[in-house]
XYZ file of C-alpha atoms in Angstrom:
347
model
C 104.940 117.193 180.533
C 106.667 119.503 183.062
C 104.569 121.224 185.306
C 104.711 124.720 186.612
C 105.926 125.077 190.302
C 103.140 126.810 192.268
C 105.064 129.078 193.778
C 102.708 131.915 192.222
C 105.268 133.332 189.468
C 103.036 132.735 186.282
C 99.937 134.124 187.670
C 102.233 137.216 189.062
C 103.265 137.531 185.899
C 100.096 137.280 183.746
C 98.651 139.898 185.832
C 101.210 142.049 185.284
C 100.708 141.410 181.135
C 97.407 142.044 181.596
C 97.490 145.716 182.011
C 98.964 145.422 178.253
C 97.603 145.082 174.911
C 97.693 142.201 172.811
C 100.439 144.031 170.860
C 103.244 146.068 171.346
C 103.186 150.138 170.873
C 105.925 149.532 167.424
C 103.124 149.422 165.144
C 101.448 146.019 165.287
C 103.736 143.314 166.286
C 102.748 141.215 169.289
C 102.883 141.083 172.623
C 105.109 138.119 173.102
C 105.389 138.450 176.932
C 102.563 136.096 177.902
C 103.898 132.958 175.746
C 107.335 133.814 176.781
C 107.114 133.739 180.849
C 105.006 130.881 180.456
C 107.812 129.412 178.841
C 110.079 130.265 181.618
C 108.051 129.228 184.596
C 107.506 125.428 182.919
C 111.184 124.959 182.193
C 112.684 125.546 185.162
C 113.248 129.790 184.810
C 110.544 131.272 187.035
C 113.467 133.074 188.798
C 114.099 135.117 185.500
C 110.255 135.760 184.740
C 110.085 139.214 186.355
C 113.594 140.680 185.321
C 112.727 139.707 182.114
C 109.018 141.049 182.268
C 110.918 143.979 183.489
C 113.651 145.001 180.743
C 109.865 143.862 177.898
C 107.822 146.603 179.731
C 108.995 149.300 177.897
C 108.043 147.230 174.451
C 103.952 146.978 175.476
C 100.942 149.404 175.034
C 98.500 149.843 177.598
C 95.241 147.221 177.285
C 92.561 149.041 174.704
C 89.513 150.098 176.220
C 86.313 148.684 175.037
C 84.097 150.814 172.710
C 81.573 148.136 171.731
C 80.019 145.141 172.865
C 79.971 141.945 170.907
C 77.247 140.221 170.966
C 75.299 137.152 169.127
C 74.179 139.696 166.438
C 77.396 141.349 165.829
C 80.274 139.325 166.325
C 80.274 138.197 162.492
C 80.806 141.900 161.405
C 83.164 142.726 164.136
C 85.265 139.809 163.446
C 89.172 140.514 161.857
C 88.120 144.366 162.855
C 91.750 145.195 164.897
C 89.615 148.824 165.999
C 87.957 145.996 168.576
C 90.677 144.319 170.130
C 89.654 145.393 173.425
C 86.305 144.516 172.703
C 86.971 141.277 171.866
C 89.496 141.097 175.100
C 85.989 141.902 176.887
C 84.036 139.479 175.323
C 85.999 136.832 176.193
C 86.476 138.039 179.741
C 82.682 138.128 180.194
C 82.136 135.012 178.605
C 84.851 132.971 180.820
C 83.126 134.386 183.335
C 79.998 132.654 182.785
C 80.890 129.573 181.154
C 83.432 126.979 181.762
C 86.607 128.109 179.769
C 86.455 124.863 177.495
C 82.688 125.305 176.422
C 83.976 128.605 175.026
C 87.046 127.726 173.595
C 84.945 124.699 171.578
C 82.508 127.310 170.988
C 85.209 129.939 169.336
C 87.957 127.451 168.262
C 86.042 126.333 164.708
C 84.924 129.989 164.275
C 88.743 131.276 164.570
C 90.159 128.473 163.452
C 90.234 129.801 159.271
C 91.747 132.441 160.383
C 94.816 130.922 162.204
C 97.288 132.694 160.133
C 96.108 135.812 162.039
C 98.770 138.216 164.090
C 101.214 136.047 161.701
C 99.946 132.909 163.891
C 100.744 134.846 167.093
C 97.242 133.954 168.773
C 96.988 130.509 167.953
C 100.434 130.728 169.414
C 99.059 132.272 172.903
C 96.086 130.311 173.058
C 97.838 127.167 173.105
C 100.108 127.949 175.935
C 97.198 128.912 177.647
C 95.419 126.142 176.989
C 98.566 123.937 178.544
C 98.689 125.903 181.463
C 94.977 125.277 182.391
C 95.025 121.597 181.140
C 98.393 120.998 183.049
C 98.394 123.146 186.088
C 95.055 123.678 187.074
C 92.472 126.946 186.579
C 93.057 130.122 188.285
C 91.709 133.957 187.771
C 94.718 134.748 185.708
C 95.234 131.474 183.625
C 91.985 131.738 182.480
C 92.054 135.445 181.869
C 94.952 134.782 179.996
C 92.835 132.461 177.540
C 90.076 135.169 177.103
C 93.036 137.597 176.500
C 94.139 134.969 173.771
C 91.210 134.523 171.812
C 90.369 138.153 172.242
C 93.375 138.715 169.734
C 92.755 135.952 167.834
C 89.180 137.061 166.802
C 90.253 141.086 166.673
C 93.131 139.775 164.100
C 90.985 136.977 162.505
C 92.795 136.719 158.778
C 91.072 134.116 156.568
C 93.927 132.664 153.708
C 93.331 133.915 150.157
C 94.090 130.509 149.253
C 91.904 126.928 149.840
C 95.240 124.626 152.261
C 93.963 120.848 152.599
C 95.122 117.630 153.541
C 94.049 115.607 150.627
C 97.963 114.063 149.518
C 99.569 110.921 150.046
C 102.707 112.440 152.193
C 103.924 112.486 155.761
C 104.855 116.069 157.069
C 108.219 115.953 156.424
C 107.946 115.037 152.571
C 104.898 117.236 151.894
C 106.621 120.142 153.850
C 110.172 118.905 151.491
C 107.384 119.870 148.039
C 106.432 123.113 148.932
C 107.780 125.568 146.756
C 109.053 129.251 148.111
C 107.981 132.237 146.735
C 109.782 134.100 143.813
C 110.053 137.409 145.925
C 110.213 137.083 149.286
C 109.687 140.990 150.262
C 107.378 142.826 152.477
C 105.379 141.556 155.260
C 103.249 138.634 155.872
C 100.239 139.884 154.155
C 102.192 140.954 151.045
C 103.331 137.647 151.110
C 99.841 135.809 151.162
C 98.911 138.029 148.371
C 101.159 136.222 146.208
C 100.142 132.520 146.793
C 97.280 132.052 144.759
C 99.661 132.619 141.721
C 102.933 131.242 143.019
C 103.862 128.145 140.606
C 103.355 124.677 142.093
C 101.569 126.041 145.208
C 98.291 124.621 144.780
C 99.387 120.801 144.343
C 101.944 121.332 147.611
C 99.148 123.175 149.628
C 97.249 119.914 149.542
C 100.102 117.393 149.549
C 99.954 116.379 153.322
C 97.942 112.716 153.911
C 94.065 113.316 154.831
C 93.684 111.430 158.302
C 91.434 108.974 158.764
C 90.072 109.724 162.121
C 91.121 111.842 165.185
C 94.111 109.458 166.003
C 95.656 109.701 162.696
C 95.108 113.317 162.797
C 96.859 113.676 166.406
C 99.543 111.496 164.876
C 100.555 113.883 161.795
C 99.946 116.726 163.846
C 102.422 115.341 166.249
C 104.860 114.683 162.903
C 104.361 118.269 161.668
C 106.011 119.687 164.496
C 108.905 117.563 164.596
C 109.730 117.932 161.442
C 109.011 121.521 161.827
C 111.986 121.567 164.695
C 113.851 119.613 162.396
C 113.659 121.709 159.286
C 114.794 124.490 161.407
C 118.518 124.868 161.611
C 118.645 124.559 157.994
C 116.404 126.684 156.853
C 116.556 129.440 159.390
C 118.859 131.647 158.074
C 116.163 132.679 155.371
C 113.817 134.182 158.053
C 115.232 132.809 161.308
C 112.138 134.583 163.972
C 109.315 134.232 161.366
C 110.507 130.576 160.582
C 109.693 129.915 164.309
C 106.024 130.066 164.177
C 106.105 127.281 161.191
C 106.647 125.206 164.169
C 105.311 127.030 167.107
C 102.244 127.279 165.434
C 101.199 123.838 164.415
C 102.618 122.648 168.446
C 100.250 125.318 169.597
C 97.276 123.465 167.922
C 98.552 120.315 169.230
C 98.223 121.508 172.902
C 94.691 122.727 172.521
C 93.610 119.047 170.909
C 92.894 117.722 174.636
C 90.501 120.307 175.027
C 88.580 119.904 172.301
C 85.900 117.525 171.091
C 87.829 114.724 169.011
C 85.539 115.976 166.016
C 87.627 119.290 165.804
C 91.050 117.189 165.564
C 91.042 117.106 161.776
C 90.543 120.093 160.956
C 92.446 121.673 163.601
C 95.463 119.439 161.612
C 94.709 120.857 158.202
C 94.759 124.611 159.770
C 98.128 123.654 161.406
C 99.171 122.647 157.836
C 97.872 125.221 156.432
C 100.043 127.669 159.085
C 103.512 125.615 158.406
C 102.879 125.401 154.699
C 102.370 129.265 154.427
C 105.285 130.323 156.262
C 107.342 127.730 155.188
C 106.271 129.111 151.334
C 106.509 132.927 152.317
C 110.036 132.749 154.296
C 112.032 129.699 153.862
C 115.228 129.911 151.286
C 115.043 127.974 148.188
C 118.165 126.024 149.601
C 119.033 124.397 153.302
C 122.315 125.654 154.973
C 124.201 123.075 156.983
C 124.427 123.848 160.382
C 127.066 123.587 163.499
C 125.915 121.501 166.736
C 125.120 124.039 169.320
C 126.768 124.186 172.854
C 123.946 122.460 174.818
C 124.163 118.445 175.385
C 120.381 118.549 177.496
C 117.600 119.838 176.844
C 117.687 121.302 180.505
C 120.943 123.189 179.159
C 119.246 123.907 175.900
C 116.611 125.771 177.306
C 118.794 127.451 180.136
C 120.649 128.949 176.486
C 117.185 130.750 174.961
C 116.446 132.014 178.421
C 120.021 133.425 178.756
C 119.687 134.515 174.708
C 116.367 136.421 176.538
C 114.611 137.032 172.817
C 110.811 135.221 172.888
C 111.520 133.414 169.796
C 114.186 131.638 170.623
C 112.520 130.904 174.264
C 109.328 129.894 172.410
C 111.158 127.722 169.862
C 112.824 125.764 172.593
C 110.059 125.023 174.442
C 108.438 123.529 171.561
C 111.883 122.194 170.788
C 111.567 120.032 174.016
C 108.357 118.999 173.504
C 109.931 117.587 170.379
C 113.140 116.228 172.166
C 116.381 114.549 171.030
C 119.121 115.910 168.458
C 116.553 117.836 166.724
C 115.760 119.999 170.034
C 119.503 121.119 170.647
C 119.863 121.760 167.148
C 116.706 124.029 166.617
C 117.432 125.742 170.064
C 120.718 126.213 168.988
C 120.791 127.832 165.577
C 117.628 130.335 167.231
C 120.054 131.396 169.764
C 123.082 132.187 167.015
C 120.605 133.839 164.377
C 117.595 135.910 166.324
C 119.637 138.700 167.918
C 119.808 138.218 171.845
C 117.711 140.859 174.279
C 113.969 140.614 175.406
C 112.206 140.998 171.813
């Protein structure tokens, strides 16, 4: 895995996102800036992280104050409650604080975990490039502030499914993602979109069509195939949703980075919430039918990712660097069709 060049960039930058919400002041779409300079600094971009931190700032909210404190008592009631997101930022903080950052996140991690579709998978998203930062690159101030910043939006957006996802099939990723069926009306936001699950024909069968691991290995391993088949699906089914389609792969890679973390008795059912997040979006935004695509400019995955950070939109810089986590074909192709379908700018 590439590391991060300590020349100070990321944690520049994350204290600069700091002073920000969790999402931006259009309504309640997220903050993408912390995932995307992360992004950047990895792959070789840290010279871009401030201009493009710069021409995002006008996109953020200020960081909510806190108006409550969560506690053992309360943090069951206060849990999904948005009104708290800077409470929850707090808690976090606090508890970081006090604790080393990977007895809380095994702590939190099976409590937020039904909930992953939260912030349409946005902070399972953040917490797992914070998670490789600190595994990767070592614990600072900010990298760990950024964590308690992640799972502050996590819990403050917690949104359990209205529908039971598990891993009880016979199929690999790539055939149990090929059987899930897309919705008859693909309108209105994610939410709308859930609401229609529990009745949408052949969705219960497909919801539990992946192969139930054995043990922690197996479930690493078809964790590991969900997201490349994820990146693979990509390019031809983008063009029904091409930045929502993103986080069908971002999503489950996130949970794949925070595995190392956690005690190997969380890996299987971290897998069958990382199902559960490709199978929904997949279901909710994918077209019925896959559009061929054209090869993309790039011929490296250097050159690949150089693209998305030129293309400057965090999608397509987020999809690329799970892209290359992925590697081969599959990574040019993915990075590619982002770059031609999300419109370009920092968004």
């Amino acid at each position: 895995m590439t590391a991060i060049t300590e020349d100070g960039t990321l944690d520049e930058a994350l204290q600069r996102v700091h002073s920000t919400g969790p999402e931006l002041s259009q309504g309640w779409l997220s903050n993408h800036a912390p995932m995307a300079v992360e992004a950047l600094a990895r792959h070789g971009q840290a010279r871009t992280v401030h201009r493009w931190l710069d021409a995002y700032r006008h996109r953020t909210d200020d960081l909510p104050s806190a108006a409550l404190t969560i506690t053992d008592d309360n943090w069951r009631e206060t849990l999904g409650d948005p009104r708290h997101l800077g409470s929850w930022i707090a808690h976090f903080t606090r508890l970081t604080a006090e604790l080393p950052w990977t007895d809380v996140l095994t702590t939190w991690w099976p409590r937020l975990l039904p909930g992953i579709i939260a912030g349409a998978t946005h902070p399972v998203i953040r917490v797992g490039h914070a998670v490789r930062t600190l595994l990767t690159d070592g614990e600072t101030a900010p990298r760990t502030a950024e964590l308690a910043h992640a799972l502050g939006y996590w819990a403050a957006r917690h949104q359990p499914l209205p529908v039971t996802v598990t891993t009880a099939g016979d199929a690999g990723p790539h055939r149990a993602l090929d059987a899930v069926p897309t919705l008859a009306v693909q309108e209105g936001g994610v939410l709308d979109r859930l609401a229609q699950l529990p009745a949408a024909e052949g969705w219960p069968a497909a919801a539990s069509g992946l192969r139930r691991p054995a043990g922690p290995d197996e479930a690493h391993d078809l964790l590991a195939e969900l997201v490349r088949a994820t990146v693979a699906r990509y390019p031809r089914y983008a063009h029904g949703d091409a930045v929502m389609l993103v986080h069908a792969a971002t999503a489950p890679n996130a949970v794949l980075r925070v595995l190392p973390a956690l005690p190997r008795t969380l890996w299987v059912p971290s897998l069958t919430a990382a199902w559960e997040a490709s199978a929904v979006l997949t279901a909710a935004y994918a077209p019925a039918e896959p559009q061929d695509a054209a090869p993309g400019p790039a011929t490296t995955l250097e050159e690949a990712f150089a693209l998305a950070a030129a293309h400057g939109d965090a999608h397509a810089i987020k999809l690329a660097d799970t892209a290359l986590d992925v590697g081969g074909p599959a990574a040019l192709a993915a990075t590619a069709r982002a770059c031609e379908l999300i419109p370009a700018g920092a968004g």
